[in-house]
Coordinates of C-alpha atoms and ligand atoms in Angstrom, one line a residue:
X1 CA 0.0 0.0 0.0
X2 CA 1.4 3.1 -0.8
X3 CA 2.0 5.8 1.6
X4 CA 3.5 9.1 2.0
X5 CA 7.3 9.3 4.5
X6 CA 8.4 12.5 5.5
X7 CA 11.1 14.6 7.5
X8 CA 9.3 17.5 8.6
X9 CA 10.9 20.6 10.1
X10 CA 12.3 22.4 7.1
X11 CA 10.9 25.6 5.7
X12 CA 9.5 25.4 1.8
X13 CA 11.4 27.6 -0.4
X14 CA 11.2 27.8 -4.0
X15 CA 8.9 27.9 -7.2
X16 CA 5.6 25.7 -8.1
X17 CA 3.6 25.2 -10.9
X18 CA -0.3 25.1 -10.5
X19 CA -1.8 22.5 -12.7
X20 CA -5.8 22.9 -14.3
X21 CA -8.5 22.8 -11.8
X22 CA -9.6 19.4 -11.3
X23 CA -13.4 20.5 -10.3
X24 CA -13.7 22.4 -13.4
X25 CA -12.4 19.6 -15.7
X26 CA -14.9 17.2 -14.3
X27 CA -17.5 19.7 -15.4
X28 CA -16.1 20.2 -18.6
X29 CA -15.0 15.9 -19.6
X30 CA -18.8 15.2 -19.3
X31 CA -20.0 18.6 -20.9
X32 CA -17.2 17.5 -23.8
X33 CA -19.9 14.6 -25.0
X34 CA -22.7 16.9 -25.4
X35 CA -21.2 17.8 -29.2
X36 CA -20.6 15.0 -32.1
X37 CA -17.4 16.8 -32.7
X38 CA -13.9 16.7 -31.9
X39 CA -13.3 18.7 -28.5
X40 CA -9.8 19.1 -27.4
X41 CA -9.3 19.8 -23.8
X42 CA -5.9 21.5 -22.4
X43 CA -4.6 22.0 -18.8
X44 CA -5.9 19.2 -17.8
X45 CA -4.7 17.5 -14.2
X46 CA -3.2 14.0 -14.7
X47 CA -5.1 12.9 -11.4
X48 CA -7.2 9.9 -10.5
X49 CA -10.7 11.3 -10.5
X50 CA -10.1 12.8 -14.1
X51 CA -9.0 9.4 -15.1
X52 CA -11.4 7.9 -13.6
X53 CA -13.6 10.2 -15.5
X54 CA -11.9 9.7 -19.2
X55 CA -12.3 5.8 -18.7
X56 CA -16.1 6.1 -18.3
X57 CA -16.5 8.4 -21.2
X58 CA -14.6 5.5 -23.6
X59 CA -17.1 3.3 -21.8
X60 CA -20.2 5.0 -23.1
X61 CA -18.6 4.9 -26.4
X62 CA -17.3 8.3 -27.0
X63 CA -13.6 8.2 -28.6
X64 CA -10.8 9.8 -26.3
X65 CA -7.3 10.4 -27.4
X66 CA -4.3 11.8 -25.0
X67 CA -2.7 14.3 -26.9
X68 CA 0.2 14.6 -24.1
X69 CA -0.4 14.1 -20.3
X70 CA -2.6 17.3 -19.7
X71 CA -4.4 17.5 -23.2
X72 CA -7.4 15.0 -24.9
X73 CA -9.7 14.9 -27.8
X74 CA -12.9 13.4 -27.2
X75 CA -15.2 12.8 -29.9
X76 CA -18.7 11.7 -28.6
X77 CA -20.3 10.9 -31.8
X78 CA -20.3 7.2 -30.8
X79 CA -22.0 7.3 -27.9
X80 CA -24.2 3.8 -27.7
X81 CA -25.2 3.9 -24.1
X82 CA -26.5 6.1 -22.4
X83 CA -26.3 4.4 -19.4
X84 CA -23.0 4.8 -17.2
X85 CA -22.5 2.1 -14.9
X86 CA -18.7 1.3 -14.3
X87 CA -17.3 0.2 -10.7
X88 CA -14.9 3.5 -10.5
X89 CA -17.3 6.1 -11.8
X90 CA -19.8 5.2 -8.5
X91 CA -16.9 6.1 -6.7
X92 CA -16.3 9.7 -7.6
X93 CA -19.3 12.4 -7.2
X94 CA -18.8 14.2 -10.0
X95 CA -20.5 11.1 -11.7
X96 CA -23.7 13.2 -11.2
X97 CA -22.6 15.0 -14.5
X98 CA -23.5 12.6 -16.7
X99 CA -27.1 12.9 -15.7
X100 CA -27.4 16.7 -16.8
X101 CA -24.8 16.0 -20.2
X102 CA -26.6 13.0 -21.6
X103 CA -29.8 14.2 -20.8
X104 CA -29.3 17.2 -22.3
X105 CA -28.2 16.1 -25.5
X106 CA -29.8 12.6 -25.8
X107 CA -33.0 13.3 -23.1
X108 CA -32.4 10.1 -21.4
X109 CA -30.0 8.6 -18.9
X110 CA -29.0 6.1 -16.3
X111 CA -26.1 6.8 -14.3
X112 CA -25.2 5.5 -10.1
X113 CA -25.9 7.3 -7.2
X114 CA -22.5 9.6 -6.9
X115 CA -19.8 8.3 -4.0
X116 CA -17.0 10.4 -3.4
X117 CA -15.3 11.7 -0.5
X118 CA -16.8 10.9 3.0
X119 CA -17.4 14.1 4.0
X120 CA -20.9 14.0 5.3
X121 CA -24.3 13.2 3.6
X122 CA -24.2 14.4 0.0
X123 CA -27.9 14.5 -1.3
X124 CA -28.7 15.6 -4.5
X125 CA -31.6 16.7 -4.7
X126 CA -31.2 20.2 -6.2
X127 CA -30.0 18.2 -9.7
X128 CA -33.0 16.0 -9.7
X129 CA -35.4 19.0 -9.1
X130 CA -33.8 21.3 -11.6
X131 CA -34.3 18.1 -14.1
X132 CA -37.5 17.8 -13.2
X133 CA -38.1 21.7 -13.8
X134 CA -36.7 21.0 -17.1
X135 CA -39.4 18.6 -17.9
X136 CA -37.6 15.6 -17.5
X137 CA -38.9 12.2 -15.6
X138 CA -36.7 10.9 -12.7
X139 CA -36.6 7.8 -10.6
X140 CA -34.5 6.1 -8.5
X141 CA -33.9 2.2 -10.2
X142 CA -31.1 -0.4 -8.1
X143 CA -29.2 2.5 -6.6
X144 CA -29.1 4.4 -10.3
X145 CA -31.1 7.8 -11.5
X146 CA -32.8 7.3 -14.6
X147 CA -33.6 10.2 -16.2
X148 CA -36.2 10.4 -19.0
X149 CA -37.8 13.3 -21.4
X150 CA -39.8 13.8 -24.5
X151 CA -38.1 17.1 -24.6
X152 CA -36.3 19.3 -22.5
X153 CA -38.0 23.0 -22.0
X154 CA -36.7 26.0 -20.2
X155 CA -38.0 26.4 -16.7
X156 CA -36.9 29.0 -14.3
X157 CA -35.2 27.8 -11.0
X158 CA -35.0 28.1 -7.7
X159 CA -31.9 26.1 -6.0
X160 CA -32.5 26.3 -2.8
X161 CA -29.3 25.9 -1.1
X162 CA -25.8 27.0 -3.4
X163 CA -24.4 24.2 -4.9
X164 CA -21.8 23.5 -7.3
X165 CA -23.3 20.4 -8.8
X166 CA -26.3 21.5 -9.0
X167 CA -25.5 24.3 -10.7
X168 CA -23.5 23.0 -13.4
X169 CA -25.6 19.7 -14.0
X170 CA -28.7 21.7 -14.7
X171 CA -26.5 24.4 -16.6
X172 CA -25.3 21.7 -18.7
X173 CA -29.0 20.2 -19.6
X174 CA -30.5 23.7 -20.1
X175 CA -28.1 24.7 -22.9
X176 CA -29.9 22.2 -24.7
X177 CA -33.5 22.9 -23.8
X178 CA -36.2 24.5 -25.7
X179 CA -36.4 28.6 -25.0
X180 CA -35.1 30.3 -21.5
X181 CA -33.7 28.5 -18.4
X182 CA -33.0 31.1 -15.0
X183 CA -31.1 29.5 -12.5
X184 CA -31.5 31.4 -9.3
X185 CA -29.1 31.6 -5.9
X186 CA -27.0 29.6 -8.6
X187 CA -23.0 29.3 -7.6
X188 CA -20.3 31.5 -8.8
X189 CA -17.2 29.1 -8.3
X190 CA -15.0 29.7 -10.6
X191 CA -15.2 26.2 -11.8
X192 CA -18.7 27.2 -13.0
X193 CA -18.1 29.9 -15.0
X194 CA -15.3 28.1 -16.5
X195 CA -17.6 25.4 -17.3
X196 CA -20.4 28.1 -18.6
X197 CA -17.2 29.4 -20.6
X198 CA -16.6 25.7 -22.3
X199 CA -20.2 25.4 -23.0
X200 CA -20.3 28.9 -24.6
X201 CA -17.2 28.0 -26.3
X202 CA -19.1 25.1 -27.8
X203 CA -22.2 27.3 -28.8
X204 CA -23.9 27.5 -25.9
X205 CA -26.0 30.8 -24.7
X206 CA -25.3 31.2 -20.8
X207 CA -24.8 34.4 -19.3
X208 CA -24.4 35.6 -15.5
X209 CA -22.4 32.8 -14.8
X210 CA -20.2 33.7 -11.9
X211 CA -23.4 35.9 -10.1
X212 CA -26.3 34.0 -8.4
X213 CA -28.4 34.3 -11.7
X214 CA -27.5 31.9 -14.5
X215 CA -29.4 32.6 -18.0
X216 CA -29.4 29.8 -20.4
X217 CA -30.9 30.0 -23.8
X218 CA -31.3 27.0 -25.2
X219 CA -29.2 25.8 -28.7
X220 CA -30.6 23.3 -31.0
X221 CA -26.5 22.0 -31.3
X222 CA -23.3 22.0 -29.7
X223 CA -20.1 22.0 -31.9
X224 CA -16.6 21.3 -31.4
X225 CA -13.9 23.2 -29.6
X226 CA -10.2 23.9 -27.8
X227 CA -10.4 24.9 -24.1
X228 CA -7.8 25.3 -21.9
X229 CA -9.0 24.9 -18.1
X230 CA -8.3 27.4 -15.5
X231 CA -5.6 27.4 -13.1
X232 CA -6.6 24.5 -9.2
X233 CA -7.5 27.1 -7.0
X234 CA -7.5 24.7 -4.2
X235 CA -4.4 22.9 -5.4
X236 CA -2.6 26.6 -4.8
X237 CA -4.2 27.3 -1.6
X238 CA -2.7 24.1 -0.5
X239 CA 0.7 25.2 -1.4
X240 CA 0.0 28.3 0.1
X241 CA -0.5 26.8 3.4
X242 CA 2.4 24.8 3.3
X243 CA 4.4 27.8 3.0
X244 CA 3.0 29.4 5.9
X245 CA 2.7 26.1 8.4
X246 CA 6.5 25.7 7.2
X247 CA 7.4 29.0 7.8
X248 CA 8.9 29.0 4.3
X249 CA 8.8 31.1 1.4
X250 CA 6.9 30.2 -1.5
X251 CA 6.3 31.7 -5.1
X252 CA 2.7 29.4 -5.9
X253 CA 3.1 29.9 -10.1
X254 CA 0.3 29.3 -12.7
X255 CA -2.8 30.8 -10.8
X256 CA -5.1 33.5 -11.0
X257 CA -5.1 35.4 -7.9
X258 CA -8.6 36.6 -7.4
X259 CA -9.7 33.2 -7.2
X260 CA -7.3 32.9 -4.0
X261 CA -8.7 36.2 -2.3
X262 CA -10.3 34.5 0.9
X263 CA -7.0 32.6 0.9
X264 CA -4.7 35.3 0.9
X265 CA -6.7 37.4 3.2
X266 CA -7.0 34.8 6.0
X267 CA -3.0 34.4 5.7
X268 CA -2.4 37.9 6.0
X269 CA -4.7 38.0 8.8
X270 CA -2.6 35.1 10.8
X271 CA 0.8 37.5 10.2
X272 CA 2.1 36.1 6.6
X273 CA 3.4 38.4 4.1
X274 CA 1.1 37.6 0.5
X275 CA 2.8 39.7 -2.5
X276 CA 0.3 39.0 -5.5
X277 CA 1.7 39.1 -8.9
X278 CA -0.4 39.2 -12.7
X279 CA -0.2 34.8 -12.0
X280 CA 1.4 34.3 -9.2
X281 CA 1.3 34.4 -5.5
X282 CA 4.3 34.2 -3.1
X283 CA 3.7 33.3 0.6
X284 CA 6.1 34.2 3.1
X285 CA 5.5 32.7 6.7
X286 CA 6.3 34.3 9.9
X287 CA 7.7 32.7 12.9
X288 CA 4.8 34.0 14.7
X289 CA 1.3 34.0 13.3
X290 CA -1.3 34.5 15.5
X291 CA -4.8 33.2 15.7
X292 CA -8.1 34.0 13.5
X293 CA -11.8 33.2 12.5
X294 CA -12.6 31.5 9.5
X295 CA -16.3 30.4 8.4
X296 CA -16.4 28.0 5.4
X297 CA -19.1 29.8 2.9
X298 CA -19.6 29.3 -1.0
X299 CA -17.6 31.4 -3.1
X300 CA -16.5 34.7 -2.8
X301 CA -16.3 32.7 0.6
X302 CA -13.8 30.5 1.9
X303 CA -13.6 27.4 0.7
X304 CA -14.7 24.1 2.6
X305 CA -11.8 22.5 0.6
X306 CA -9.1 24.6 2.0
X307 CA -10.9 23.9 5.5
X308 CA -8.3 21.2 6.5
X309 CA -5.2 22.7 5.3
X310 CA -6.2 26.5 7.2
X311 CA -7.1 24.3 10.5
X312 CA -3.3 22.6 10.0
X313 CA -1.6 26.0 9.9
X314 CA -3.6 27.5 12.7
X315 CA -2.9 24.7 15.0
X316 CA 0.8 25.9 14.4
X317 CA -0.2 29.9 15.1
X318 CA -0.5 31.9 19.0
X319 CA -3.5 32.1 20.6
X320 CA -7.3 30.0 20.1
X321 CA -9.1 30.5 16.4
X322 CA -12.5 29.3 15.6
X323 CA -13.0 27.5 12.5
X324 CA -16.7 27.1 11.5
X325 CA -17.5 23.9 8.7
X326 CA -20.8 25.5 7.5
X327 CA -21.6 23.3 3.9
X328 CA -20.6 19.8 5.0
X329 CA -21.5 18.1 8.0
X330 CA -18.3 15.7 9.0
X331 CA -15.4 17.6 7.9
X332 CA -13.6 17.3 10.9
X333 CA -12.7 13.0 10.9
X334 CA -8.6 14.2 10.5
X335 CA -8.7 16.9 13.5
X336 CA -8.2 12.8 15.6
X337 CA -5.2 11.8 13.3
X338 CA -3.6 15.0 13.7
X339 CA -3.9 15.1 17.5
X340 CA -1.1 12.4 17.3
X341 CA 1.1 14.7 16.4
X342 CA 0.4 17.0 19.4
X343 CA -2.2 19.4 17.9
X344 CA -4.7 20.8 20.6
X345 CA -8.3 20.5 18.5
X346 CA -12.1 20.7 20.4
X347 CA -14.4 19.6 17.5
X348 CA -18.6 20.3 18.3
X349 CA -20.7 19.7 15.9
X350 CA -19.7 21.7 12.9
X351 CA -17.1 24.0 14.9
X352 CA -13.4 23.6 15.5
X353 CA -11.7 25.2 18.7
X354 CA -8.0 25.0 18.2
X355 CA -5.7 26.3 20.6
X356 CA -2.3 26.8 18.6
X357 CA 0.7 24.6 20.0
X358 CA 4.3 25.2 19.6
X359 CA 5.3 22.5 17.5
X360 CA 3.8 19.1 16.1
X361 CA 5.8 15.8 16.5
X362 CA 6.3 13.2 13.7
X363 CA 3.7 10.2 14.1
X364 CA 1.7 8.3 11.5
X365 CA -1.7 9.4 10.3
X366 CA -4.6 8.0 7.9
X367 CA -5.9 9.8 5.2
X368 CA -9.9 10.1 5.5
X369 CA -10.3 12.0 2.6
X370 CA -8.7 13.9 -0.6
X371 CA -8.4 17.8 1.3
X372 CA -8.0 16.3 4.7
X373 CA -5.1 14.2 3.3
X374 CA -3.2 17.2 2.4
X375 CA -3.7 18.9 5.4
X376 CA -2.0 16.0 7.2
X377 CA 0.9 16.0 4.6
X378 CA 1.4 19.5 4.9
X379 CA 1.4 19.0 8.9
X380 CA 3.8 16.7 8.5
X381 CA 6.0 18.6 7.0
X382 CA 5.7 21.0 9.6
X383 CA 6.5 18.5 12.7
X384 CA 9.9 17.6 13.9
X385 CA 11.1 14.0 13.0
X386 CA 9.4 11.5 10.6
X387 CA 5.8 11.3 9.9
X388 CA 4.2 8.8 7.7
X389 CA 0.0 9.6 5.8
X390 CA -1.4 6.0 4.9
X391 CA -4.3 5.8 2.4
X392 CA -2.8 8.1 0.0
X393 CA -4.9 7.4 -2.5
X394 CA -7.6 9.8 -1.5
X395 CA -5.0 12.4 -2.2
X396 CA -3.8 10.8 -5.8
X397 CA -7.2 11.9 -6.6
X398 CA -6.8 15.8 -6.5
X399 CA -3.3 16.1 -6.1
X400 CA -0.6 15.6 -9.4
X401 CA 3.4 14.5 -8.6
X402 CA 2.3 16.0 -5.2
X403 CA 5.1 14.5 -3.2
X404 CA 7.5 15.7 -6.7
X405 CA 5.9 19.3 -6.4
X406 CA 6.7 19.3 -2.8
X407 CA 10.6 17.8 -3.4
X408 CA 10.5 21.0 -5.9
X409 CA 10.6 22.9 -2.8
X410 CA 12.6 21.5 -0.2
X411 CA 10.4 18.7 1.1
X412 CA 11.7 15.4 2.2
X413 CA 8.8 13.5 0.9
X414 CA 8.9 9.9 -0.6
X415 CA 6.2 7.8 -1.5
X416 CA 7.0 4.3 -0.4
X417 CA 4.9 0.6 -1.1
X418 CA 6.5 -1.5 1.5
X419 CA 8.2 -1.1 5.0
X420 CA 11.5 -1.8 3.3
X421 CA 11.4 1.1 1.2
X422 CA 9.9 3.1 4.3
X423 CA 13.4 1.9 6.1
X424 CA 15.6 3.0 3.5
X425 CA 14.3 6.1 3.4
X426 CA 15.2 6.5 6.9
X427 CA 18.2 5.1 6.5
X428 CA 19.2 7.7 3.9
X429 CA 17.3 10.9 5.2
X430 CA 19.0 9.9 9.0
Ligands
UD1_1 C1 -18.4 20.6 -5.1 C2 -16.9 20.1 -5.2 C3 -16.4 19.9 -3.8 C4 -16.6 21.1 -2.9 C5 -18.1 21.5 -3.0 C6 -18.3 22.8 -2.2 C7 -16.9 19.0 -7.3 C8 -16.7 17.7 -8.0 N1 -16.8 18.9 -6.0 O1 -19.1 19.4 -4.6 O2 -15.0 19.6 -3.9 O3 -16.3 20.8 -1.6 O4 -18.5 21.7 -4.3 O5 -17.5 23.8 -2.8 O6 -16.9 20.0 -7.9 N2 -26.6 19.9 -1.4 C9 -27.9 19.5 -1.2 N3 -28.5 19.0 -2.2 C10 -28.0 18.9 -3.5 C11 -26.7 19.3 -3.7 C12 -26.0 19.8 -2.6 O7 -28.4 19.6 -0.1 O8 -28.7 18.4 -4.4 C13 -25.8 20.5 -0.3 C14 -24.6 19.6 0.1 O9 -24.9 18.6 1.0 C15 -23.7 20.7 0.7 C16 -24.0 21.9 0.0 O10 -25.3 21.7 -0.7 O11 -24.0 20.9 2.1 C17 -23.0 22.3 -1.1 O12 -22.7 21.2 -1.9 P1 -22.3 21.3 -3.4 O13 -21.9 22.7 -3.7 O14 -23.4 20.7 -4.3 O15 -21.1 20.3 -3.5 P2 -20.6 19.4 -4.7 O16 -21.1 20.0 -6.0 O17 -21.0 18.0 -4.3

């Protein structure tokens, strides 16, 4: 089983390169079949869940061709099936997408209940009532929605809490609808207006996306493109982090900086120095930083995936901060595996206490998710002595040459598949 060794102690210094934002691409893979032509996708992550995602899209039929490690051509004028069932797909949420891309374009499909990261309950209900809006049938058949319509027609809708998926999944149907489709208290991630951007790039009419209004006229036809997806706003704010827990100094390459603006502000808050450039960020850590507030929130907000890796660094800063998990329910599952390594953490309900400690000690930790997994990594490399992260595949899901991007900046970081290999990396490191 492959896990993650470190030596921990050592400020990151240096340069790193932000890949494409792994949330978008999701979006955009499955919005890539709605079109009979070629679509070539650029910027891609070479991660798990995108793989996992290109392997289900050559399931259905459509024809996929790697260009080079971060660029694809689908063509979906194949497509046989519109029914998705493949043991991998069930295991990422973002499978949810192929209800709102093939319904759209074909008006019919079957496709598992979404798995994912254990988070908390992850209902989605929003998707299946915005479907519904749209005109379409849907039930519930062995643990699969099926999803059925004589036609699509624009509805106006109401989500009633923000939510990504939703958002995008009925986005994606709507742009093939008949007439107008208003999605209201709609997301503004910047994964969904780069997905409205793909679709628009393909023909598609939606404007507002990135305010809480979403208009979608409906085309009779999508047609081919080349997109190139934005910069992992979460992969950078993890980098950023690691810069400040390490106390290091860290150029974060490749991004675009508004989308970091919650980030930045929190670490300037806590004492860091953030100097933002036209694409770049560099984080400089203090020996000092001091306590703060943070509320997870939809976006302008901060982000529920950067919730682990803030809690990390302020377990490391003076004083008590309050962190507040306001969109999922069981965020917290890593605040235990990082208490081995000395971190003072009171978790109720959906609130964190964390009075800041000194220092962490090395120890070995568990993954429980993809974010969480980082966090502990990032800890890790903060701590004094050797720490080792088990179940690293959560983070090979998000994270690309994670352990490499790290080395790129000081890190002593292997990734190891037996004790021998764990013990010769001790051996060496001393
Ligand atoms: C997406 C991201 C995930 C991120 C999250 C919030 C992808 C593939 N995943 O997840 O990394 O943490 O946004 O930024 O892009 N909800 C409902 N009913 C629904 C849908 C959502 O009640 O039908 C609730 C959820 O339980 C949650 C909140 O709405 O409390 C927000 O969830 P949502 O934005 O939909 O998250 P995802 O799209 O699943």
């Amino acid at each position: 089983m492959e896990r993650y060794i470190m030596k921990g102690g050592d400020p990151l210094v240096g340069e790193v390169c932000i890949g494409g934002a792994k949330n978008a691409a999701l979006g955009i893979l499955t919005a890539a079949i709605m079109t009979d032509e070629d679509v070539v996708i650029d910027n891609l992550p070479d991660v798990r869940d995108i793989n996992v995602m290109l392997e289900a899209i050559q399931e259905i039929g459509a024809h996929v061709t790697r260009i080079d490690r971060h660029t694809v051509r689908i063509n979906a004028s194949a497509i046989g099936e519109v029914s998705v069932d493949d043991e991998y797909i069930r295991r990422i949420r973002a499978s949810y997408y192929f209800i709102g891309a093939l319904l759209g374009k074909y008006k019919s499909a079957k496709v598992p209940l979404p798995g994912g990261c254990n988070i908390g309950s992850r209902p989605i209900d929003l998707h299946l009532k915005g479907f519904r809006a749209l005109g379409a049938e849907i039930s519930v058949e062995r643990g699969a929605v099926v999803a059925q319509a004589v036609e699509l027609k624009g509805a106006h809708i109401y989500l009633d809490k923000v939510s990504v998926g939703a958002t995008i999944n009925v986005m994606m149907a709507a742009t093939l609808a008949g007439g107008l489709t208003i999605i209201e208290n709609a997301a503004k991630e910047p994964h969904v207006v780069d997905v409205a951007n793909f679709l628009n790039s393909m023909g598609a009419n939606v404007k507002g996306a990135g305010t809480d209004i979403i208009r979608i006229r409906g085309v009779h036809r999508l047609h081919g493109t080349e997109y190139s997806i934005i910069p992992d706003q979460i992969e950078a704010g993890t980098f950023m982090c690691a810069a400040a827990i390490t106390r290091g100094d860290v150029v974060v390459k490749n991004v675009i900086p508004k989308h970091l603006e919650a980030i930045s502000a929190k670490l300037q808050e806590i004492g860091c120095e953030v100097i933002e450039f036209d694409d770049a960020v560099r984080v400089i850590g203090k020996p000092c930083q001091m306590h703060t507030n943070i509320n997870t929130l939809p976006y302008p907000g901060f982000p529920t995936d950067m919730q682990p890796q803030i809690t990390v660094t302020l377990a490391l800063a003076k004083g008590t901060s309050i962190v507040t998990e306001s969109i999922f329910e069981n965020r917290f599952k890593y605040v235990d595996e990082l208490a081995r390594m000395g971190s003072n953490i009171k978790v109720e309900g959906n609130v964190a206490v964390i009075d800041g400690v000194a220092g962490f000690s090395g120890a070995s930790v568990n993954a429980p998710d993809l974010r969480a997994g980082a966090a502990l990594v990032i800890a890790g490399l903060a701590a004094d002595g050797y720490t080792t992260v088990d179940e690293i595949g959560y983070i090979q899901r998000g994270y690309e040459c994670f352990d490499e991007k790290l080395r790129g900046l000081g890190a002593v970081i292997e990734k190891v598949d037996s004790d021998k290999e764990l013990q010769k990396f001790r051996l060496r490191v001393g």
